[in-house]
Coordinates of C-alpha atoms in Angstrom, one line a residue:
Chain A
M1 CA 0.0 0.0 0.0
T2 CA 1.4 3.4 -1.0
A3 CA -0.2 5.1 2.0
G4 CA 2.2 3.8 4.5
A5 CA 5.3 4.8 2.6
T6 CA 5.6 8.4 3.9
P7 CA 8.8 9.2 5.7
E8 CA 7.1 9.2 9.1
G9 CA 5.5 5.9 8.2
K10 CA 8.7 4.1 7.4
T11 CA 10.5 5.1 10.6
E12 CA 7.6 4.3 12.8
R13 CA 6.6 1.0 11.2
R14 CA 9.6 -0.8 12.5
A15 CA 8.9 -3.1 15.4
P16 CA 10.3 -1.7 18.7
T17 CA 13.9 -2.5 18.9
R18 CA 15.4 -4.5 21.7
A19 CA 17.1 -1.3 22.9
G20 CA 13.8 0.5 22.9
F21 CA 12.2 -2.2 25.0
L22 CA 15.1 -2.1 27.4
Y23 CA 14.8 1.7 27.9
G24 CA 11.1 1.3 28.4
F25 CA 11.7 -1.5 31.0
I26 CA 14.3 0.6 32.9
V27 CA 12.0 3.7 33.0
A28 CA 9.1 1.6 34.2
A29 CA 11.2 -0.1 36.8
L30 CA 12.5 3.3 38.1
V31 CA 8.9 4.7 38.4
A32 CA 7.8 1.5 40.2
G33 CA 10.7 1.9 42.6
L34 CA 9.9 5.6 43.5
P35 CA 8.0 4.9 46.7
F36 CA 11.0 3.0 48.1
L37 CA 13.4 5.9 47.7
P38 CA 14.5 7.3 51.1
F39 CA 13.2 10.9 50.4
A40 CA 9.9 9.8 48.8
N41 CA 7.0 11.5 50.6
D42 CA 3.3 11.8 49.6
Y43 CA 3.8 15.1 47.7
F44 CA 6.6 13.5 45.7
I45 CA 4.5 10.5 44.8
A46 CA 1.5 12.7 44.0
V47 CA 3.5 14.7 41.5
A48 CA 4.6 11.4 39.9
V49 CA 0.9 10.3 39.7
R50 CA -0.1 13.6 38.1
M51 CA 2.6 13.1 35.6
L52 CA 1.5 9.6 34.7
I53 CA -2.1 10.6 34.4
F54 CA -1.3 13.5 32.1
I55 CA 1.1 11.2 30.1
A56 CA -1.8 8.8 29.6
L57 CA -4.2 11.6 28.6
G58 CA -1.5 12.9 26.2
Q59 CA -1.1 9.5 24.7
A60 CA -4.8 9.3 24.1
W61 CA -4.9 12.8 22.4
N62 CA -1.8 11.8 20.4
I63 CA -3.8 9.1 18.7
V64 CA -6.4 11.4 17.2
A65 CA -4.2 14.5 16.8
G66 CA -0.7 13.2 16.3
I67 CA -1.4 10.1 14.2
G68 CA -4.8 11.2 12.8
G69 CA -4.0 14.9 12.3
L70 CA -7.4 15.9 13.7
L71 CA -7.1 18.9 16.1
S72 CA -9.4 18.2 19.0
L73 CA -9.5 21.2 21.2
G74 CA -12.2 19.6 23.4
H75 CA -10.8 16.3 24.6
G76 CA -11.8 17.6 28.1
V77 CA -15.3 16.3 27.1
F78 CA -14.1 12.7 27.3
L79 CA -12.0 13.3 30.4
G80 CA -15.1 14.9 32.0
L81 CA -17.4 12.0 31.0
G82 CA -15.0 9.5 32.5
C83 CA -14.8 11.5 35.7
Y84 CA -18.5 12.3 36.1
A85 CA -19.7 8.9 35.1
A86 CA -17.6 7.1 37.7
G87 CA -18.3 9.8 40.3
I88 CA -22.1 9.9 39.9
L89 CA -22.6 6.2 39.7
F90 CA -20.6 5.8 42.9
N91 CA -22.1 8.7 44.9
E92 CA -25.7 8.1 43.8
Y93 CA -25.9 4.3 43.4
G94 CA -22.8 3.0 45.3
L95 CA -21.5 1.3 42.2
P96 CA -17.7 0.8 42.0
P97 CA -15.6 2.6 39.5
W98 CA -14.8 -0.8 37.9
L99 CA -18.3 -0.3 36.4
G100 CA -18.2 3.4 36.2
I101 CA -15.1 3.3 33.9
W102 CA -17.1 1.3 31.3
A103 CA -20.1 3.7 31.7
G104 CA -17.8 6.6 31.0
G105 CA -16.3 4.8 28.0
L106 CA -19.7 4.0 26.5
L107 CA -20.9 7.6 27.0
S108 CA -17.7 8.9 25.3
V109 CA -18.2 6.6 22.4
A110 CA -21.7 7.8 22.0
V111 CA -20.7 11.5 22.1
A112 CA -17.7 10.9 19.8
L113 CA -19.9 9.1 17.3
V114 CA -22.4 12.0 17.2
M115 CA -19.7 14.6 17.0
G116 CA -17.7 12.7 14.4
A117 CA -20.6 11.9 12.2
M118 CA -21.6 15.5 12.1
T119 CA -18.2 17.1 11.5
L120 CA -15.6 14.7 10.2
R121 CA -16.7 14.9 6.5
M122 CA -15.8 18.6 6.6
R123 CA -12.4 20.3 6.7
G124 CA -10.3 20.0 9.9
V125 CA -11.1 23.6 11.1
F126 CA -14.8 22.7 11.4
F127 CA -14.0 19.6 13.5
A128 CA -11.8 21.9 15.8
L129 CA -14.7 24.4 16.2
A130 CA -17.2 21.6 16.9
T131 CA -15.0 20.1 19.7
I132 CA -15.0 23.5 21.4
A133 CA -18.8 23.8 21.0
V134 CA -19.4 20.4 22.6
S135 CA -17.1 21.0 25.5
L136 CA -18.7 24.4 26.2
A137 CA -22.2 22.8 26.0
L138 CA -21.2 20.1 28.5
D139 CA -19.7 22.9 30.7
Q140 CA -23.0 24.8 30.8
L141 CA -25.0 21.6 31.4
A142 CA -22.7 20.4 34.2
R143 CA -22.9 23.8 35.9
H144 CA -26.7 23.8 35.6
Y145 CA -27.8 20.3 36.7
V146 CA -26.5 20.8 40.2
D147 CA -28.4 17.8 41.7
L148 CA -26.5 15.4 39.4
T149 CA -23.1 17.1 39.0
G150 CA -22.7 19.4 42.0
G151 CA -22.8 22.5 39.7
D152 CA -19.9 25.0 39.8
N153 CA -18.5 23.5 43.0
G154 CA -18.1 20.1 41.3
L155 CA -18.5 16.6 42.5
A156 CA -16.5 15.1 45.4
L157 CA -16.4 11.3 45.9
R158 CA -17.7 10.0 49.2
F159 CA -14.5 8.9 50.8
L160 CA -14.5 5.4 52.3
G161 CA -10.9 4.9 53.2
N162 CA -8.6 2.3 51.6
S163 CA -10.6 0.1 49.3
L164 CA -9.6 -1.7 46.1
W165 CA -13.2 -2.5 45.2
F166 CA -14.0 1.3 45.2
M167 CA -10.5 2.3 44.0
Q168 CA -9.9 4.6 46.9
S169 CA -6.8 5.1 48.9
R170 CA -5.5 7.4 51.6
T171 CA -2.0 7.5 50.0
P172 CA -1.2 8.2 46.4
T173 CA 1.0 5.1 46.0
P174 CA -1.6 2.7 44.6
F175 CA -2.4 5.3 41.9
L176 CA 1.2 5.4 41.0
Y177 CA 1.0 1.8 39.9
A178 CA -2.4 2.2 38.3
G179 CA -1.0 5.2 36.3
L180 CA 2.1 3.2 35.4
I181 CA -0.1 0.4 34.0
F182 CA -2.2 2.9 32.0
V183 CA 1.0 4.5 30.5
I184 CA 2.5 1.1 29.6
A185 CA -0.8 -0.1 28.1
Y186 CA -1.3 3.1 26.1
Y187 CA 2.3 2.9 24.9
W188 CA 1.6 -0.5 23.5
I189 CA -1.7 0.7 22.0
T190 CA 0.2 3.6 20.3
Q191 CA 2.8 1.2 19.0
W192 CA 0.1 -1.2 17.7
V193 CA -1.8 1.6 16.0
L194 CA 1.4 2.9 14.4
R195 CA 2.2 -0.5 13.0
S196 CA -1.4 -1.5 12.0
R197 CA -3.2 -0.9 8.8
L198 CA -5.5 1.6 10.7
G199 CA -2.4 3.6 11.7
S200 CA -1.1 3.7 8.1
E201 CA -4.4 4.9 6.8
M202 CA -4.7 7.5 9.6
K203 CA -1.3 8.9 8.7
A204 CA -2.1 8.8 5.0
V205 CA -5.3 10.8 5.7
R206 CA -3.4 13.2 7.9
D207 CA -0.6 13.8 5.3
D208 CA -2.9 14.2 2.2
E209 CA -6.6 13.5 2.4
T210 CA -7.2 13.6 -1.3
A211 CA -4.3 11.3 -2.1
A212 CA -5.4 8.9 0.6
A213 CA -8.9 8.8 -0.8
A214 CA -7.5 8.2 -4.3
A215 CA -5.5 5.3 -2.9
G216 CA -8.6 3.7 -1.6
V217 CA -8.6 4.7 2.0
A218 CA -12.1 5.1 3.5
V219 CA -11.3 8.6 4.8
F220 CA -14.4 9.3 7.0
R221 CA -14.3 5.8 8.6
T222 CA -10.6 6.1 9.3
K223 CA -11.0 9.5 11.0
L224 CA -14.0 8.2 13.0
L225 CA -12.2 5.1 14.2
G226 CA -9.3 7.2 15.4
L227 CA -11.6 9.6 17.2
L228 CA -13.5 6.7 18.9
L229 CA -10.3 5.0 20.1
S230 CA -8.9 8.3 21.4
A231 CA -12.1 9.2 23.2
V232 CA -12.3 5.8 25.0
M233 CA -8.7 6.0 26.1
T234 CA -9.2 9.6 27.4
S235 CA -12.4 8.6 29.3
F236 CA -10.7 5.6 31.0
A237 CA -7.8 7.8 32.0
G238 CA -10.5 10.3 33.2
T239 CA -11.9 7.7 35.6
L240 CA -8.4 7.2 37.0
Y241 CA -8.1 11.0 37.3
M242 CA -11.4 11.0 39.3
Q243 CA -10.3 8.2 41.7
S244 CA -6.9 9.8 42.3
Y245 CA -8.1 13.4 42.8
Q246 CA -11.5 12.3 44.3
A247 CA -13.2 15.5 42.9
I248 CA -14.0 17.1 39.5
D249 CA -15.6 20.4 38.6
P250 CA -16.7 21.8 35.2
E251 CA -13.7 24.1 34.9
T252 CA -11.3 21.3 35.5
A253 CA -13.0 19.0 33.1
F254 CA -14.1 21.3 30.3
G255 CA -12.0 24.5 30.8
L256 CA -9.5 25.9 28.3
S257 CA -6.4 25.3 30.5
Q258 CA -7.3 21.7 30.9
A259 CA -7.7 21.4 27.1
I260 CA -4.2 22.8 26.7
Q261 CA -2.8 20.4 29.3
L262 CA -4.2 17.5 27.3
Q263 CA -2.4 18.8 24.1
L264 CA 0.9 19.9 25.5
P265 CA 2.5 16.5 26.3
A266 CA 2.2 15.2 22.7
L267 CA 3.1 18.6 21.2
I268 CA 6.2 19.1 23.4
G269 CA 7.4 15.5 23.0
G270 CA 6.6 15.0 19.4
L271 CA 3.3 14.4 17.7
G272 CA 2.5 11.0 16.3
T273 CA 5.4 9.2 18.1
S274 CA 5.0 6.7 20.8
W275 CA 7.6 8.3 23.2
G276 CA 6.5 11.9 22.5
P277 CA 3.7 12.1 25.1
I278 CA 5.8 10.4 27.7
I279 CA 8.7 12.8 27.4
G280 CA 6.4 15.8 26.9
G281 CA 4.1 15.0 29.8
T282 CA 7.1 14.6 32.1
I283 CA 8.5 18.0 31.1
M284 CA 5.0 19.7 31.2
I285 CA 4.3 18.5 34.8
L286 CA 7.9 19.3 36.0
L287 CA 7.5 22.8 34.5
S288 CA 4.0 23.3 35.9
E289 CA 5.0 22.2 39.4
S290 CA 8.1 24.4 39.5
T291 CA 6.3 27.5 38.1
N292 CA 3.5 26.9 40.6
W293 CA 6.0 26.7 43.4
G294 CA 7.7 29.8 42.2
S295 CA 4.6 31.8 41.7
T296 CA 3.1 31.0 45.1
R297 CA 6.4 32.2 46.6
L298 CA 6.2 35.4 44.6
G299 CA 2.5 35.8 45.2
I300 CA 1.4 35.9 41.5
A301 CA -1.3 33.6 40.2
G302 CA -1.5 32.2 36.8
V303 CA 2.1 32.1 35.8
D304 CA 1.8 28.4 34.8
I305 CA -0.8 29.4 32.2
L306 CA 1.5 32.0 30.9
V307 CA 4.2 29.4 30.6
Y308 CA 1.8 27.1 28.8
G309 CA 0.9 29.8 26.3
L310 CA 4.5 30.6 25.6
L311 CA 5.4 27.0 25.3
L312 CA 2.5 26.3 22.9
L313 CA 3.6 29.3 20.7
A314 CA 7.3 28.2 20.8
V315 CA 6.5 24.6 19.9
V316 CA 4.2 25.3 16.9
M317 CA 6.4 28.1 15.6
Y318 CA 9.9 26.7 16.0
A319 CA 9.7 23.0 16.8
P320 CA 6.5 21.5 15.2
K321 CA 8.0 18.0 15.5
G322 CA 8.7 18.4 19.2
I323 CA 11.6 17.0 21.1
M324 CA 11.5 13.7 19.3
G325 CA 11.9 15.7 16.1
L326 CA 15.2 17.1 17.4
F327 CA 16.7 13.6 17.7
G328 CA 15.1 12.1 14.6
K329 CA 15.9 12.6 11.0
R330 CA 15.1 15.9 9.4
T331 CA 11.5 15.4 8.1
R332 CA 8.6 17.7 7.6
G333 CA 6.4 18.7 10.5
V334 CA 3.4 16.4 11.0
W335 CA 0.9 19.1 10.3
H336 CA 2.0 20.9 7.2
S337 CA -1.2 21.1 5.2
Chain B
M1 CA -46.5 37.0 23.1
L2 CA -45.2 40.4 24.2
P3 CA -42.4 38.9 26.3
I4 CA -41.2 36.9 23.3
L5 CA -41.2 39.9 21.1
Q6 CA -39.3 41.8 23.8
A7 CA -36.7 38.9 23.9
V8 CA -36.4 39.0 20.1
L9 CA -35.9 42.8 20.1
S10 CA -33.3 42.6 22.9
G11 CA -31.7 39.8 21.0
I12 CA -31.3 41.9 18.0
L13 CA -29.7 44.7 20.1
V14 CA -27.3 42.3 21.9
G15 CA -26.7 40.5 18.6
G16 CA -25.5 43.6 16.8
V17 CA -22.6 43.7 19.2
Y18 CA -22.0 40.0 18.7
G19 CA -21.9 40.9 15.0
L20 CA -19.2 43.5 15.7
L21 CA -17.2 40.9 17.6
S22 CA -17.4 38.6 14.6
I23 CA -16.8 40.8 11.6
G24 CA -13.1 41.2 12.4
L25 CA -12.7 37.5 12.9
S26 CA -14.5 36.8 9.6
L27 CA -12.3 39.4 7.8
A28 CA -9.1 37.7 8.9
F29 CA -10.5 34.3 7.8
G30 CA -11.8 35.6 4.5
V31 CA -8.6 37.3 3.5
M32 CA -5.9 35.1 5.1
R33 CA -7.6 31.9 6.1
I34 CA -6.5 32.7 9.6
V35 CA -8.8 31.6 12.5
N36 CA -7.7 34.0 15.2
F37 CA -8.6 32.5 18.5
A38 CA -6.8 35.4 20.1
H39 CA -9.4 37.8 18.6
G40 CA -11.5 37.6 21.8
D41 CA -8.5 38.7 23.9
L42 CA -8.1 41.8 21.7
V43 CA -11.8 42.5 22.5
M44 CA -10.9 42.2 26.1
Y45 CA -8.0 44.6 25.7
G46 CA -10.4 47.0 24.0
M47 CA -12.6 46.7 27.1
Y48 CA -9.7 47.7 29.3
V49 CA -9.0 50.7 27.1
G50 CA -12.4 51.9 28.0
V51 CA -11.7 51.1 31.7
V52 CA -8.5 53.0 31.6
A53 CA -10.1 56.0 29.8
S54 CA -12.9 56.2 32.4
T55 CA -11.0 55.5 35.6
L56 CA -7.5 56.9 35.0
L57 CA -8.2 59.7 32.5
G58 CA -11.8 60.4 33.6
I59 CA -13.2 60.7 30.1
D60 CA -16.2 58.9 28.7
P61 CA -15.2 55.4 27.3
L62 CA -17.1 56.2 24.1
L63 CA -14.5 59.0 23.4
A64 CA -11.8 56.3 23.6
L65 CA -13.2 54.4 20.6
P66 CA -10.6 55.9 18.1
A67 CA -7.7 55.3 20.4
S68 CA -8.9 51.8 21.1
F69 CA -9.1 51.1 17.3
L70 CA -5.6 52.4 16.7
L71 CA -4.0 50.6 19.7
M72 CA -5.5 47.2 18.8
A73 CA -4.6 47.7 15.1
V74 CA -1.0 48.3 16.1
L75 CA -1.1 45.3 18.4
G76 CA -2.7 43.2 15.6
A77 CA 0.0 44.3 13.1
L78 CA 2.6 43.2 15.6
Q79 CA 0.9 39.8 16.0
Y80 CA 0.8 39.4 12.3
R81 CA 4.5 40.2 11.9
I82 CA 5.6 37.9 14.8
V83 CA 3.2 35.0 14.6
F84 CA 0.6 34.8 11.8
R85 CA 2.6 35.9 8.8
R86 CA 3.9 32.3 8.4
F87 CA 0.4 30.8 8.4
V88 CA -1.3 32.8 5.7
G89 CA -3.1 30.9 2.9
H90 CA -4.8 27.9 4.5
T91 CA -6.0 27.2 8.0
T92 CA -3.5 24.8 9.5
L93 CA -3.7 23.1 12.8
N94 CA -0.5 24.7 13.9
Q95 CA -2.1 28.1 13.2
L96 CA -5.0 27.3 15.4
L97 CA -2.7 26.3 18.2
A98 CA -0.5 29.3 17.7
A99 CA -3.5 31.6 18.1
I100 CA -4.6 29.7 21.3
G101 CA -1.1 30.1 22.7
L102 CA -1.1 33.8 21.9
G103 CA -4.5 34.2 23.5
L104 CA -3.3 32.6 26.7
V105 CA -0.3 34.9 26.8
L106 CA -2.5 38.0 26.2
Q107 CA -4.9 36.9 28.9
M108 CA -2.2 36.3 31.5
V109 CA -0.5 39.6 30.7
A110 CA -3.8 41.3 31.2
Q111 CA -4.2 39.5 34.5
L112 CA -0.8 40.6 35.7
V113 CA -1.4 44.2 34.7
F114 CA -5.1 44.7 35.7
G115 CA -5.7 41.9 38.2
V116 CA -8.5 39.4 38.2
D117 CA -11.3 41.6 39.5
A118 CA -14.2 42.6 37.2
R119 CA -14.0 46.3 36.1
S120 CA -16.6 48.4 34.3
A121 CA -16.6 51.7 32.5
P122 CA -20.1 53.1 32.3
S123 CA -20.7 55.7 29.6
I124 CA -23.1 58.7 29.9
F125 CA -25.8 56.5 28.5
A126 CA -25.5 53.9 31.3
G127 CA -28.6 53.3 33.3
S128 CA -31.0 55.1 30.9
Y129 CA -33.8 53.2 29.4
D130 CA -36.1 54.0 26.4
L131 CA -39.6 52.9 26.2
V132 CA -40.9 52.3 22.7
G133 CA -44.6 51.2 23.0
P134 CA -44.7 48.3 25.3
F135 CA -40.9 47.5 24.9
F136 CA -38.0 48.8 26.8
F137 CA -34.3 49.1 25.7
A138 CA -31.1 50.0 27.5
R139 CA -29.8 53.1 25.8
A140 CA -26.1 51.9 26.1
Q141 CA -27.1 48.9 24.0
I142 CA -28.8 51.0 21.4
V143 CA -25.7 53.1 21.0
A144 CA -23.6 49.9 20.8
F145 CA -25.9 48.5 18.2
L146 CA -25.6 51.7 16.1
V147 CA -21.8 51.7 16.4
A148 CA -21.7 48.0 15.3
G149 CA -24.0 48.7 12.3
V150 CA -21.9 51.7 11.2
A151 CA -18.7 49.7 11.6
T152 CA -20.0 46.8 9.5
I153 CA -21.3 49.1 6.7
G154 CA -18.0 51.0 6.8
V155 CA -15.9 47.8 6.4
E156 CA -18.1 46.5 3.6
L157 CA -17.8 49.8 1.8
L158 CA -14.0 49.7 2.3
L159 CA -13.8 46.3 0.8
R160 CA -16.2 47.0 -2.1
K161 CA -15.5 50.6 -3.1
T162 CA -11.9 51.5 -2.4
Q163 CA -8.7 50.6 -4.2
W164 CA -7.4 49.0 -1.0
G165 CA -10.5 46.8 -0.8
K166 CA -10.0 45.7 -4.3
A167 CA -6.4 44.7 -3.5
V168 CA -7.5 42.8 -0.4
R169 CA -10.0 40.9 -2.3
A170 CA -7.5 40.1 -5.1
V171 CA -5.0 38.8 -2.6
A172 CA -7.7 36.8 -0.9
D173 CA -8.8 35.2 -4.2
N174 CA -5.4 34.3 -5.6
I175 CA -2.3 35.4 -3.8
E176 CA 0.1 34.4 -6.7
A177 CA -1.9 36.1 -9.4
A178 CA -2.1 39.2 -7.2
E179 CA 1.6 39.3 -6.8
I180 CA 2.1 38.9 -10.5
V181 CA 0.1 42.0 -11.2
G182 CA 2.3 43.9 -8.7
L183 CA 0.3 43.8 -5.4
R184 CA 2.5 43.4 -2.3
S185 CA 0.5 40.7 -0.6
Q186 CA 2.4 40.8 2.8
R187 CA 1.7 44.5 3.2
I188 CA -1.9 44.2 2.2
N189 CA -2.4 41.2 4.5
L190 CA -0.8 43.2 7.3
T191 CA -3.3 46.1 6.9
A192 CA -6.2 43.7 6.6
F193 CA -5.1 42.0 9.8
A194 CA -4.6 45.3 11.6
L195 CA -8.1 46.4 10.6
S196 CA -9.5 43.1 11.9
C197 CA -7.9 43.6 15.2
G198 CA -8.9 47.3 15.3
L199 CA -12.5 46.2 15.0
A200 CA -12.0 43.9 18.0
G201 CA -10.8 47.0 19.9
I202 CA -14.0 49.0 19.0
A203 CA -16.1 46.0 19.9
G204 CA -14.5 45.8 23.3
T205 CA -14.7 49.5 24.2
I206 CA -18.3 49.7 23.2
M207 CA -19.2 46.6 25.2
V208 CA -17.5 47.7 28.4
T209 CA -20.0 50.6 28.6
Y210 CA -22.6 48.0 29.7
Y211 CA -20.8 44.8 30.4
P212 CA -18.0 44.5 33.0
T213 CA -14.7 43.0 31.9
D214 CA -12.1 40.7 33.4
P215 CA -9.0 39.0 31.9
T216 CA -11.0 35.9 31.0
K217 CA -13.6 37.8 29.0
G218 CA -11.8 37.1 25.7
F219 CA -12.3 33.4 26.2
T220 CA -15.9 33.9 27.3
L221 CA -16.8 35.9 24.2
M222 CA -14.9 33.9 21.7
P223 CA -17.4 31.0 21.3
I224 CA -20.3 33.3 20.3
A225 CA -18.1 35.1 17.8
I226 CA -17.0 31.8 16.3
I227 CA -20.6 30.6 16.1
A228 CA -21.8 33.9 14.6
T229 CA -19.0 33.8 12.0
T230 CA -19.7 30.2 11.0
I231 CA -23.5 30.7 10.8
G232 CA -22.9 33.9 8.8
G233 CA -20.5 32.1 6.5
L234 CA -16.8 32.1 7.3
G235 CA -15.2 35.0 5.5
S236 CA -18.3 37.1 4.9
V237 CA -18.3 40.4 6.8
G238 CA -22.0 41.3 6.4
G239 CA -22.8 37.6 7.0
A240 CA -20.9 37.7 10.3
F241 CA -23.0 40.7 11.4
L242 CA -26.2 39.0 10.6
G243 CA -24.9 35.8 12.2
G244 CA -24.3 37.8 15.3
I245 CA -27.9 39.1 15.3
F246 CA -29.1 35.6 14.7
C247 CA -27.1 34.3 17.8
G248 CA -28.4 37.2 19.9
V249 CA -32.0 36.4 19.1
V250 CA -31.6 32.6 19.7
Q251 CA -29.8 33.3 23.0
Q252 CA -32.3 35.8 24.4
T253 CA -35.4 33.8 23.4
T254 CA -33.8 30.7 24.9
A255 CA -33.1 32.6 28.1
M256 CA -36.8 33.7 28.2
L257 CA -38.5 30.5 27.1
W258 CA -36.2 27.9 28.7
N259 CA -33.5 28.9 31.1
S260 CA -31.0 31.8 31.2
A261 CA -28.2 29.6 32.6
L262 CA -28.5 27.4 29.5
Q263 CA -28.9 30.2 27.0
D264 CA -26.0 29.2 24.9
V265 CA -26.6 25.5 24.7
P266 CA -28.9 25.7 21.6
L267 CA -26.2 27.8 19.9
Y268 CA -23.6 25.1 20.4
F269 CA -26.0 22.6 18.9
L270 CA -26.8 24.9 16.0
L271 CA -23.1 25.2 15.3
L272 CA -22.9 21.4 14.9
V273 CA -26.0 21.4 12.7
F274 CA -24.5 24.1 10.5
I275 CA -21.2 22.4 10.2
A276 CA -22.9 19.1 9.3
F277 CA -25.5 20.5 6.8
R278 CA -24.4 23.9 5.7
P279 CA -20.7 24.6 6.4
T280 CA -20.8 27.7 4.1
G281 CA -23.2 29.3 6.5
L282 CA -26.2 31.4 5.7
F283 CA -24.4 33.9 3.5
G284 CA -21.1 32.3 2.5
H285 CA -20.6 31.8 -1.2
R286 CA -17.4 29.8 -1.4
S287 CA -17.8 26.1 -1.1
E288 CA -15.1 25.0 1.3

């Protein structure tokens, strides 16, 4: 098939090398060993958990945006559905998040189907606008239906203490391992997509929609499948977010700064690569934690958002292939058309 | 029936200003295929121009309209030179992200300078109401509507009747052909982008006479402007104004008949419907 023969396609279609596997194993083992370090405290572990969750969310966004080339500015929708579904089912009906995670996933599939069916036949800019509209609509609805969602104040999980069945814990350490499992699983999913026929078709559509259609790719179906996969992954990671933070509110789920935080890992690290969101997410959280630390000391709020804005500008203007692009061969940026 | 008519009429008044928010956005898209997500933040800066005029200088914010236009036009020209110049021609995903990044920076700079508290700048018309038959209107909103209408007609005339407008339309139609006949496309685009941002400044200053501002206002106002622009037909200036009025009417009647906390939900849904079934909008010509 000609579609997979793009420069990006060739480099990423290789099976992961033994060295790549070794690096991955070492990194995972280091993360798993964090709680045993002598200076590890709850704050330290909580930052690592935040890192892992945002890496997973970034990996999910990377599927639709990095590999598929669709700019979703509203992936907070699926994050929010994963959070609210698990939270509401537990608070109202006492159901464990083991069920809630599937409810959130199903809801996300339904929303993604409607959104995709209505917008994915049009040019990319319309999809981007539609994702914003859907997240704003959910934001207003979540603020209004206070009985269900807690309104502006958000939804806090009833806390039961340590419980595996209800995925609750007094310390962040269990979520470190849950987050690690998510990141490893999403890494393998990304690798699988990149090497599968679906991934080749997604990249072909991303690089040149007309050429892909001429080569026999079902363009609309390919885009929709990519969106559905990414939506489910985001929603699952959303449930983990909910269990770890035990609270969600409309601003955190559907707000602009959250949407940016879902995009930055893949953008910083390198769009469409399997290591990109991992590297980018790590950098983003380290940066955000240090600016937060600095800005509280200086007494100025919002410096982290300023840093995010500058980072976003710098990446898209000067390094559209992200950090992975600095190491890799000189190839065109992913989003050139 | 009367309350519904009142809602429709208020919607038209509010919508005129939504139209003013949108025509600059539509102009930048029509000429350069740039979707400027930072447009709302320039509106917010325009609002602060009004606040500064009324609190620091002690003059009526309406008198600051020309200054606001000029300041935002200069800021827009800077943005074009630094960021958007490289994205002219077709809407790329990098361009959308660059505009969002720029918007975040503008918002945070405003927050550092002006603080997070809401500020307002009432004009001499604040607090006066006019009764026309059984209907009442806020006079500040009538003035805003008139300014919006005049600005829209002015921009349309500029584009249709002047040499500059001809050049802009030529560059928008076919940048290479325009350069071959001797037009300097970068300079023309720069002026068109500056005009688009100047309009944002006017919109902001006129709005702050009845609507308080804070640094997040740009992001709050942007969705309506995007919806109005899409419904009006991306790239059409007159269409964007009418799209704004359409949005205002839908919003106000929703607020009256259903729930004012959910007044924008039907608009978001309408945006999806338009994208799915009529992406050229009500008044757009080009099939995109």
